[in-house]
């Protein structure tokens, strides 16, 4: 790819904004409800004609939202692997496994040409992570350009791009159902609580994302540039009692709330309940994130560690209708030819 | 009462430190477990002979702790009223109503001479309240002297004394079972999360409290002085949709985390999800606390408001054995005389 090349990508005709995939992460729940309300008013005013993309608003886990819990039976946001979506389904299946198929029918099928073009799934964390886009790709130019747009537009909250290096087949979260997709993760906010500043940051993030999609669809060229990408390397669990499995230490006060501040070998990691400091035994400095996320105690994750790299993102523009027709798959099988 | 008078009070022979009354308020859960471990070691060393008071460590709601929830069926810390503890008990009673009777048997009976002398019940809040002692009395010199001791000993965390003006009969929380009692409430900490700084503050608070009890029991005179007491005046609920009862606004960002900062009429109170500011319509300035406490959404409390007053606390000392015998009820009925 040459430096001045402009990559041409298909139009983003259908976008989904999802909240309440975890029922106790409330910014997304209240934001989706608010967007639905605003959308209804817009439809009443017939202003929807101005919209160059259809935006689908989804409350992903209504039962969990109603119960004010992360999930009812199992974590919905781990139910979108190829295996779970396509395996046999028993009558006794957990609610979330049934719901993930419904959502796959609505927004997917995952990996098919019918899937929505972009899924933005709204999440909160108790970790002090600011606003993060979390994606399975470090070369999805749509996601990376949206991230760059948010960086330019939003001040007052730090922004990062996190990359989980997992194949599309093994990818497990709702956003993996779209052709492009990411989780928009914002914290720190306790679960089952709404903080105005976090809600407003999410609202702005979604508005700027949708503005960018409209702008992209209308034919604007977006210049290339660099993005710092944090690729997840490993998770670290809490020290635990070998008998009871209860944790025996908390995140060290010198590490707490310091997401994305480089952690060096020998730095304080945990403080035991008796007051002892345990240090980071790794051999290389890495960037900690999801430090002390509430929902990850049960997953055995006290924090995650990432490597930072700089990714060159090319200039992009939407394909013209002619280009899009030329690039469309023709659905002719070899047998027919 | 003359200024120089020293009030003589009975010895505090039996103290209870309770954690996990709410199963997802984790500082108390891990602190009680730690104290039990330390206590066991002390017993092994036969160091318990040095202890001038027996300290009972209690995990109040083991089922809720196991489930990582505030409660199983109903809020345990509302189950210690005279009516609930002494009313008829059905087989189908909520778990917490059964458990409150067990605890009343263990630490009470509430209001009787057999009750433990002091109950310290450990709590966390998502509100930015620092360390608060919450009691039903503004003239319990034991509680107020303990508070003064913590004020002198602890730095780095703000300390306040909150008074809920409720009669002993109607008082509903676990700490009301003791002859003296208070909740030690520390925040901000998300529920189901342990933050080292909050855990350490609670540990120090309990250690200083027990130090004070030992010192009091050993005969030391504690000088009098003033304490600022915040007496709860009223609660304010979130604005809600009249149909769904869903909240339509969050605490205003200018009020969030500003517990105990005087709120004046006209000050921002809420920010609606559409972005509108709603102001405080009260007629007098009051002190907000429990701002955006997670567990109070379901109770219809967005924040509580208090009036501040200065209370003169007299000097106190423990009664001598002779004084104590002289003051003991003789349990002779009029009929016998």
XYZ file of C-alpha atoms in Angstrom:
674
model
C 0.000 0.000 0.000
C 1.432 3.353 -0.994
C 1.366 6.248 1.410
C -1.000 8.371 -0.654
C -3.349 5.560 -1.525
C -6.947 6.047 -0.432
C -8.557 2.793 0.582
C -12.136 2.511 -0.677
C -14.549 0.672 1.595
C -18.224 -0.298 1.311
C -20.900 2.053 2.599
C -22.043 1.554 6.202
C -25.749 1.307 5.496
C -26.837 -0.378 8.699
C -25.450 0.437 12.138
C -26.498 -1.102 15.455
C -26.044 0.621 18.816
C -26.512 -1.893 21.638
C -26.869 -1.269 25.366
C -27.549 -3.529 28.320
C -25.577 -6.501 26.995
C -24.641 -6.535 30.673
C -27.810 -5.585 32.517
C -26.081 -3.668 35.330
C -23.926 -1.448 33.091
C -26.360 1.394 33.132
C -24.967 4.116 30.836
C -25.768 2.015 27.770
C -29.199 1.029 29.089
C -30.276 4.622 29.679
C -28.563 5.922 26.540
C -30.289 3.403 24.242
C -33.644 4.204 25.879
C -32.965 7.922 25.346
C -31.908 7.409 21.704
C -35.067 5.387 21.046
C -37.142 8.241 22.497
C -35.309 10.855 20.398
C -35.575 8.593 17.353
C -39.352 8.280 17.805
C -39.659 12.070 17.919
C -37.474 12.333 14.810
C -39.689 9.824 13.014
C -42.735 11.818 14.062
C -41.130 14.900 12.520
C -40.246 12.828 9.451
C -36.679 13.973 9.917
C -35.502 10.433 9.377
C -35.125 11.157 5.675
C -31.943 13.067 6.479
C -30.381 9.902 7.908
C -27.934 8.347 5.392
C -27.683 5.159 7.440
C -30.274 3.151 9.315
C -29.460 3.002 13.010
C -30.867 0.103 14.982
C -31.080 0.581 18.733
C -30.995 -2.630 20.760
C -31.364 -3.477 24.460
C -29.430 -6.718 24.312
C -30.325 -8.495 27.558
C -33.791 -7.286 28.651
C -34.164 -9.889 31.427
C -30.836 -8.990 33.002
C -31.696 -5.286 32.715
C -35.012 -5.933 34.412
C -33.242 -7.804 37.223
C -30.452 -5.233 37.465
C -27.866 -8.014 37.075
C -24.959 -8.529 34.694
C -26.712 -11.643 33.371
C -29.430 -14.128 34.261
C -27.758 -17.505 33.619
C -24.437 -16.844 31.896
C -22.477 -13.915 30.456
C -24.284 -12.971 27.204
C -21.155 -11.275 25.910
C -19.367 -14.635 25.760
C -22.144 -16.325 23.738
C -21.325 -15.177 20.192
C -18.687 -17.738 19.220
C -19.254 -19.722 16.068
C -19.632 -22.845 18.225
C -22.370 -21.443 20.498
C -24.300 -19.724 17.694
C -24.268 -22.793 15.468
C -24.143 -25.732 17.865
C -27.117 -27.810 19.001
C -29.570 -25.981 21.270
C -31.203 -27.782 24.156
C -34.507 -26.749 25.724
C -32.616 -26.324 28.970
C -30.092 -23.918 27.428
C -29.207 -20.861 29.515
C -31.337 -17.817 28.675
C -28.356 -15.943 27.263
C -27.575 -18.721 24.772
C -31.102 -18.430 23.423
C -30.863 -14.646 23.394
C -27.517 -14.667 21.553
C -29.211 -16.556 18.670
C -32.039 -14.039 18.602
C -29.516 -11.194 18.400
C -27.532 -13.067 15.748
C -30.752 -13.329 13.729
C -31.419 -9.628 14.213
C -27.914 -8.261 13.562
C -26.182 -11.130 11.726
C -25.875 -13.865 10.876
C -22.301 -13.393 12.047
C -19.863 -13.676 9.163
C -22.567 -13.409 6.476
C -23.234 -10.665 3.895
C -26.574 -10.016 5.667
C -24.899 -8.912 8.920
C -25.199 -5.230 9.879
C -22.228 -3.143 8.762
C -21.244 -1.872 12.199
C -22.065 -2.874 15.777
C -21.253 -0.480 18.623
C -21.862 -2.281 21.931
C -21.983 -0.033 25.001
C -20.277 -1.106 28.226
C -19.183 0.256 31.588
C -16.332 -0.803 33.803
C -15.371 -0.131 37.416
C -11.786 0.280 36.142
C -10.517 3.803 35.549
C -10.163 3.267 31.795
C -11.733 6.406 30.371
C -13.276 5.687 26.952
C -11.917 2.627 25.128
C -12.868 1.052 21.851
C -12.228 -2.692 22.106
C -12.022 -4.620 18.838
C -10.747 -7.936 17.495
C -8.720 -6.282 14.753
C -5.793 -3.901 14.595
C -6.383 -3.266 10.884
C -10.095 -2.567 10.698
C -9.811 0.876 9.130
C -13.454 1.726 9.885
C -13.012 1.107 13.631
C -9.645 2.855 13.668
C -10.966 5.903 11.793
C -13.929 6.144 14.140
C -11.434 6.047 17.011
C -9.377 8.835 15.424
C -12.544 10.899 14.976
C -13.457 10.472 18.655
C -9.905 11.467 19.627
C -10.244 14.687 17.622
C -13.745 15.496 18.876
C -13.693 14.561 22.532
C -11.748 16.240 25.285
C -11.865 15.729 29.034
C -11.727 11.930 28.867
C -8.726 9.818 27.817
C -9.323 7.566 24.775
C -7.621 4.269 23.933
C -7.956 1.551 21.322
C -7.660 -2.004 22.673
C -7.083 -5.008 20.450
C -7.991 -8.571 21.482
C -6.128 -10.826 19.073
C -8.828 -13.480 18.619
C -10.024 -14.992 15.322
C -13.487 -14.135 14.012
C -14.613 -17.699 14.641
C -13.502 -17.653 18.264
C -14.550 -14.075 18.928
C -17.222 -14.208 21.597
C -18.784 -10.788 22.036
C -21.881 -9.183 20.544
C -19.894 -6.669 18.474
C -18.321 -9.604 16.572
C -21.686 -10.185 14.845
C -21.343 -7.064 12.653
C -19.087 -6.707 9.598
C -17.265 -4.154 11.717
C -17.721 -3.826 15.424
C -16.334 -2.709 18.736
C -17.263 -2.401 22.360
C -17.342 1.171 23.639
C -16.173 0.677 27.220
C -16.324 3.605 29.654
C -15.259 3.912 33.294
C -14.815 4.274 36.127
C -18.430 3.699 37.109
C -19.759 1.229 39.681
C -22.136 -1.303 38.164
C -25.830 -0.605 38.857
C -25.041 3.118 39.134
C -25.331 5.970 36.618
C -22.786 8.764 36.804
C -23.685 11.811 34.687
C -20.131 12.401 33.464
C -19.823 8.802 32.222
C -23.280 8.873 30.645
C -22.478 12.139 28.858
C -19.135 10.809 27.583
C -20.914 7.750 26.156
C -23.632 9.895 24.588
C -21.004 12.114 22.929
C -19.023 9.054 21.836
C -22.085 7.567 20.121
C -23.097 10.890 18.556
C -19.593 11.448 17.135
C -19.466 7.853 15.899
C -22.782 8.289 14.060
C -21.650 11.683 12.704
C -18.542 10.018 11.321
C -20.595 7.245 9.670
C -22.851 9.845 7.987
C -19.830 11.792 6.882
C -18.110 8.646 5.565
C -21.241 7.513 3.706
C -21.593 10.948 2.117
C -18.247 10.493 0.363
C -15.751 12.476 2.399
C -12.092 11.392 2.280
C -10.558 10.799 5.717
C -6.825 11.327 5.906
C -4.581 8.619 7.277
C -2.455 8.801 10.403
C -1.126 6.865 13.345
C -3.068 5.215 16.146
C -1.625 3.715 19.339
C -3.099 0.245 19.678
C -2.976 -1.686 22.975
C -2.900 -5.408 22.210
C -3.909 -7.653 25.108
C -1.053 -9.970 26.101
C -2.278 -11.726 29.249
C -4.477 -11.606 32.317
C -3.344 -11.733 35.956
C -5.551 -13.227 38.681
C -5.730 -12.223 42.326
C -3.745 -14.226 44.850
C -6.201 -16.743 46.275
C -6.473 -19.075 49.236
C -5.760 -22.535 47.839
C -8.531 -24.068 49.933
C -11.417 -21.590 49.748
C -10.427 -19.856 46.483
C -11.215 -16.564 48.246
C -8.943 -13.715 47.207
C -6.246 -12.891 49.772
C -5.193 -9.508 48.403
C -6.567 -6.468 46.591
C -5.004 -4.375 43.822
C -2.193 -2.321 45.372
C -3.192 1.287 46.098
C -0.283 2.474 43.951
C -1.699 0.550 40.957
C -5.435 1.134 41.537
C -6.914 3.584 38.979
C -3.622 3.706 37.015
C -4.927 1.918 33.914
C -2.619 2.412 30.903
C 0.294 3.597 33.076
C 3.269 1.358 32.236
C 3.807 -1.393 34.845
C 7.468 -2.367 35.342
C 8.860 -5.599 36.799
C 9.100 -5.082 40.576
C 6.284 -2.504 40.736
C 3.631 -3.033 43.459
C 0.779 -5.192 42.147
C -1.265 -6.393 45.134
C -1.639 -5.587 48.815
C -2.619 -8.602 50.908
C -5.338 -8.251 53.523
C -2.654 -8.551 56.181
C -0.841 -5.543 54.637
C 1.984 -7.140 52.625
C 2.961 -5.780 49.186
C 3.281 -8.229 46.271
C 5.139 -7.021 43.192
C 4.850 -7.609 39.448
C 7.074 -10.568 38.566
C 6.888 -10.189 34.762
C 10.047 -9.805 32.701
C 8.955 -6.825 30.627
C 7.053 -3.596 31.211
C 3.438 -3.774 29.973
C 0.337 -1.572 30.095
C -2.261 -2.614 32.692
C -5.974 -2.184 31.995
C -9.264 -3.473 33.415
C -7.600 -2.977 36.808
C -10.063 -4.180 39.487
C -13.043 -4.647 37.158
C -15.910 -5.859 39.339
C -17.233 -8.520 36.958
C -13.836 -10.129 36.431
C -13.360 -11.386 40.000
C -15.392 -14.458 38.984
C -13.407 -14.791 35.751
C -10.095 -14.843 37.629
C -8.845 -11.540 36.236
C -7.473 -8.854 38.549
C -6.055 -6.901 35.614
C -5.052 -7.388 31.985
C -1.741 -6.419 30.421
C -1.154 -5.023 26.951
C 1.675 -4.207 24.593
C 1.457 -0.856 22.816
C 2.227 -0.466 19.142
C 1.747 2.312 16.612
C -0.458 1.414 13.650
C -0.408 3.401 10.402
C -4.004 3.871 9.310
C -4.468 4.703 5.612
C -6.698 7.386 4.196
C -10.138 6.007 3.404
C -13.304 6.935 1.557
C -16.570 5.172 0.778
C -16.795 3.228 -2.474
C -18.803 4.879 -5.208
C -21.960 3.008 -6.178
C -20.164 1.817 -9.309
C -17.198 0.503 -7.271
C -19.538 -1.157 -4.833
C -21.446 -2.948 -7.614
C -18.161 -4.080 -9.137
C -16.997 -5.444 -5.786
C -20.216 -7.145 -4.791
C -19.981 -10.911 -4.547
C -21.918 -12.469 -7.428
C -23.049 -15.562 -5.546
C -22.273 -17.879 -8.435
C -21.007 -21.185 -7.272
C -18.264 -23.075 -9.032
C -20.780 -25.770 -9.932
C -22.888 -23.284 -11.870
C -19.969 -21.879 -13.853
C -24.407 18.566 83.795
C -21.502 20.744 84.868
C -18.653 21.392 82.445
C -16.063 19.625 84.543
C -18.224 16.666 85.410
C -16.872 13.302 84.290
C -19.643 10.959 83.240
C -19.076 7.398 84.487
C -20.280 4.642 82.170
C -20.354 0.852 82.441
C -17.436 -1.183 81.147
C -17.618 -2.382 77.518
C -16.995 -6.057 78.198
C -18.356 -7.478 74.980
C -17.869 -5.911 71.549
C -19.113 -7.265 68.216
C -17.517 -6.390 64.875
C -19.826 -7.414 62.026
C -19.127 -7.583 58.305
C -21.133 -8.748 55.325
C -24.479 -7.564 56.641
C -24.719 -6.623 52.974
C -23.038 -9.464 51.109
C -21.572 -7.318 48.333
C -19.931 -4.718 50.594
C -16.588 -6.418 50.565
C -14.295 -4.434 52.890
C -16.156 -5.734 55.925
C -16.303 -9.286 54.582
C -12.549 -9.487 54.014
C -11.722 -7.544 57.176
C -13.766 -9.829 59.446
C -12.201 -12.896 57.782
C -8.758 -11.366 58.364
C -9.523 -10.484 62.007
C -10.754 -14.034 62.635
C -7.481 -15.366 61.188
C -5.389 -12.991 63.338
C -7.552 -13.800 66.364
C -6.972 -17.539 65.884
C -3.228 -16.967 65.806
C -3.510 -14.822 68.952
C -5.445 -17.576 70.710
C -2.801 -20.075 69.670
C -0.210 -17.813 71.263
C -2.481 -17.474 74.323
C -2.193 -13.737 73.880
C -5.913 -13.405 74.384
C -5.329 -12.901 78.102
C -4.166 -9.368 77.331
C -7.582 -8.537 75.841
C -9.637 -6.504 78.349
C -12.785 -7.024 76.275
C -14.122 -9.992 74.367
C -14.416 -9.201 70.676
C -16.897 -11.225 68.674
C -16.363 -11.304 64.911
C -19.484 -11.959 62.867
C -20.199 -12.490 59.174
C -23.799 -11.375 59.299
C -25.291 -12.645 56.038
C -23.288 -15.707 54.934
C -25.722 -16.668 52.137
C -25.638 -13.207 50.586
C -21.826 -13.170 50.901
C -21.672 -16.526 49.162
C -23.884 -15.233 46.358
C -22.053 -11.896 46.163
C -25.356 -10.060 46.545
C -26.565 -7.365 48.928
C -29.182 -9.807 50.218
C -30.944 -13.024 49.289
C -34.625 -12.199 49.918
C -34.778 -8.849 51.667
C -32.400 -6.258 53.141
C -31.072 -7.814 56.392
C -30.162 -4.375 57.721
C -33.867 -3.428 57.853
C -34.856 -6.540 59.836
C -33.950 -5.506 63.396
C -37.061 -3.563 64.377
C -38.886 -4.596 67.519
C -41.826 -5.695 65.320
C -39.799 -8.000 63.054
C -37.689 -9.489 65.853
C -40.692 -10.203 68.068
C -43.577 -10.757 65.660
C -44.894 -14.125 64.477
C -42.511 -16.053 62.218
C -43.882 -18.063 59.318
C -42.097 -21.016 57.725
C -42.112 -19.039 54.489
C -40.361 -16.031 56.072
C -37.571 -14.460 53.986
C -34.105 -15.796 54.835
C -33.009 -12.474 56.287
C -35.899 -12.387 58.764
C -34.799 -15.762 60.081
C -31.171 -14.641 60.151
C -32.002 -11.410 62.010
C -33.444 -13.504 64.853
C -30.342 -15.680 64.927
C -28.179 -12.553 65.164
C -30.472 -11.096 67.817
C -29.984 -14.299 69.795
C -26.245 -14.079 69.351
C -25.742 -10.348 70.033
C -28.946 -9.349 71.843
C -31.677 -9.690 72.688
C -32.046 -6.094 71.553
C -32.923 -3.807 74.451
C -32.032 -6.405 77.120
C -29.216 -6.429 79.714
C -27.790 -9.496 77.913
C -27.104 -7.581 74.698
C -23.458 -7.006 73.772
C -22.131 -3.661 74.906
C -21.096 -2.361 71.496
C -21.869 -3.367 67.906
C -19.713 -2.005 65.093
C -21.286 -2.993 61.766
C -19.063 -2.542 58.713
C -20.485 -1.114 55.485
C -19.402 0.286 52.137
C -21.082 2.829 49.922
C -20.632 3.955 46.330
C -21.084 7.517 47.630
C -17.962 9.576 48.258
C -18.593 9.751 52.005
C -15.189 8.971 53.471
C -15.552 7.270 56.854
C -18.846 7.852 58.660
C -20.176 6.535 61.924
C -23.961 6.274 61.654
C -25.900 5.998 64.897
C -29.419 6.452 66.213
C -28.321 8.782 69.004
C -26.698 12.194 69.199
C -25.978 11.735 72.902
C -24.407 8.282 73.072
C -21.138 9.361 74.676
C -19.458 6.033 73.889
C -20.125 6.358 70.152
C -19.226 10.032 70.152
C -15.959 9.450 72.046
C -15.012 6.647 69.667
C -15.676 9.069 66.816
C -13.454 11.711 68.448
C -10.714 9.116 68.888
C -10.894 8.152 65.187
C -10.751 11.856 64.261
C -7.562 12.264 66.267
C -5.940 9.058 65.006
C -6.840 8.917 61.340
C -5.655 11.226 58.603
C -6.125 11.026 54.858
C -9.823 10.255 55.006
C -12.590 12.665 56.067
C -14.642 11.535 59.073
C -18.263 12.405 59.900
C -20.841 11.417 62.484
C -24.360 10.871 61.114
C -27.411 10.704 63.315
C -30.655 9.008 62.237
C -33.299 10.259 64.658
C -35.253 7.013 65.066
C -36.473 5.477 68.344
C -34.838 2.294 69.653
C -38.038 0.381 68.987
C -38.223 1.488 65.356
C -34.481 1.311 64.710
C -33.975 -1.294 62.024
C -30.275 -2.009 61.597
C -27.992 -4.644 63.095
C -26.027 -2.137 65.186
C -29.261 -1.316 67.092
C -29.053 -4.736 68.793
C -26.114 -3.670 70.994
C -26.331 -1.442 74.068
C -24.248 0.967 71.996
C -23.802 0.626 68.277
C -23.041 2.254 64.994
C -22.490 1.452 61.354
C -18.995 2.239 60.115
C -19.727 3.276 56.532
C -16.834 3.851 54.122
C -16.779 4.991 50.493
C -16.493 5.513 47.666
C -16.185 1.873 46.641
C -18.262 0.023 44.044
C -20.170 -2.895 45.526
C -18.613 -6.332 44.824
C -15.183 -4.687 44.579
C -12.359 -4.307 47.120
C -10.244 -1.182 46.970
C -7.100 -1.346 49.102
C -7.349 2.220 50.351
C -10.931 1.675 51.570
C -10.064 -1.696 53.129
C -7.091 -0.149 54.940
C -9.179 2.777 56.224
C -11.736 0.326 57.607
C -9.022 -1.827 59.188
C -7.498 1.228 60.878
C -10.956 2.431 61.961
C -11.683 -0.907 63.656
C -8.219 -1.117 65.244
C -8.512 2.408 66.679
C -12.027 1.668 67.891
C -10.841 -1.463 69.721
C -7.822 0.433 71.094
C -10.181 3.040 72.469
C -12.406 0.383 74.091
C -9.359 -1.211 75.786
C -8.184 2.179 76.957
C -11.659 3.094 78.246
C -12.018 -0.230 80.063
C -8.624 0.230 81.689
C -9.848 3.368 83.468
C -8.504 6.285 81.452
C -10.431 9.566 81.603
C -11.359 10.953 78.167
C -11.717 14.713 77.998
C -14.858 16.264 76.627
C -15.184 18.416 73.519
C -17.359 19.253 70.554
C -18.476 16.992 67.733
C -20.253 18.077 64.530
C -23.271 15.815 64.147
C -25.149 15.515 60.842
C -28.783 14.695 61.577
C -30.708 13.220 58.650
C -33.618 15.452 57.662
C -35.016 13.887 54.476
C -34.371 11.798 51.392
C -34.746 12.923 47.768
C -35.661 10.437 45.031
C -34.601 10.515 41.381
C -37.004 12.017 38.864
C -38.863 9.035 37.393
C -41.067 8.252 34.422
C -44.601 8.135 35.796
C -45.440 5.094 33.684
C -42.348 2.850 33.863
C -40.902 4.208 37.135
C -37.510 4.225 35.399
C -35.277 7.092 36.485
C -35.111 9.932 33.947
C -32.065 11.741 35.340
C -28.794 11.106 37.175
C -27.141 13.084 39.951
C -25.815 16.321 38.435
C -22.044 16.203 37.745
C -21.611 19.299 39.933
C -23.168 17.426 42.887
C -21.698 13.935 42.278
C -18.985 13.059 44.856
C -19.680 16.282 46.841
C -21.106 14.559 49.914
C -21.208 16.882 52.955
C -20.723 20.022 50.791
C -23.592 22.383 51.642
C -26.367 22.272 49.015
C -28.172 25.605 48.540
C -31.619 26.219 47.064
C -31.162 26.616 43.299
C -27.999 24.480 43.130
C -27.868 21.805 40.382
C -29.316 18.527 41.669
C -29.975 16.267 38.646
C -29.091 16.132 34.978
C -31.772 14.476 32.855
C -30.769 11.926 30.219
C -31.693 14.495 27.584
C -29.213 16.944 29.163
C -31.430 19.285 31.184
C -30.358 20.555 34.639
C -32.827 20.276 37.532
C -32.113 22.332 40.637
C -32.640 21.870 44.369
C -36.035 23.335 45.252
C -35.656 23.208 49.048
C -36.017 26.352 51.124
C -32.891 25.966 53.224
C -29.293 24.875 52.655
C -28.639 21.311 53.864
C -25.763 18.814 53.738
C -26.148 16.068 51.118
C -24.866 12.560 51.789
C -25.367 9.074 50.346
C -25.226 10.833 46.957
C -25.796 8.169 44.262
C -25.560 5.152 46.565
C -26.055 2.096 44.367
C -28.340 0.164 46.701
C -30.708 3.080 47.250
C -32.035 3.272 43.667
C -34.538 0.572 44.663
C -35.342 2.392 47.900
C -36.168 5.611 46.027
C -33.265 7.597 47.466
C -30.956 9.593 45.176
C -29.412 11.394 48.136
C -30.139 12.237 51.759
C -29.989 15.662 53.371
C -28.784 16.528 56.853
C -28.684 19.449 59.231
C -25.387 20.016 61.046
C -25.214 20.818 64.723
C -22.434 21.008 67.277
C -22.803 18.642 70.220
C -20.910 19.109 73.491
C -19.594 15.727 74.542
C -18.713 15.435 78.257
C -15.577 13.867 79.691
C -16.119 10.200 80.439
C -14.496 7.340 82.285
C -15.439 3.763 83.024
C -17.290 3.040 86.250
C -15.238 1.464 88.980
C -16.301 -2.045 89.953
C -17.884 -0.589 93.061
C -19.856 1.975 91.045
C -20.902 -0.689 88.592
C -22.214 -2.955 91.350
C -24.072 -0.046 92.914
C -25.708 0.775 89.561
C -26.585 -2.763 88.594
C -30.277 -3.491 88.431
C -31.149 -5.751 91.370
C -33.906 -7.642 89.591
C -36.153 -7.553 92.614
C -39.755 -7.069 91.682
C -42.086 -4.865 93.658
C -44.082 -7.929 94.563
C -41.085 -9.478 96.296
C -40.309 -6.417 98.362
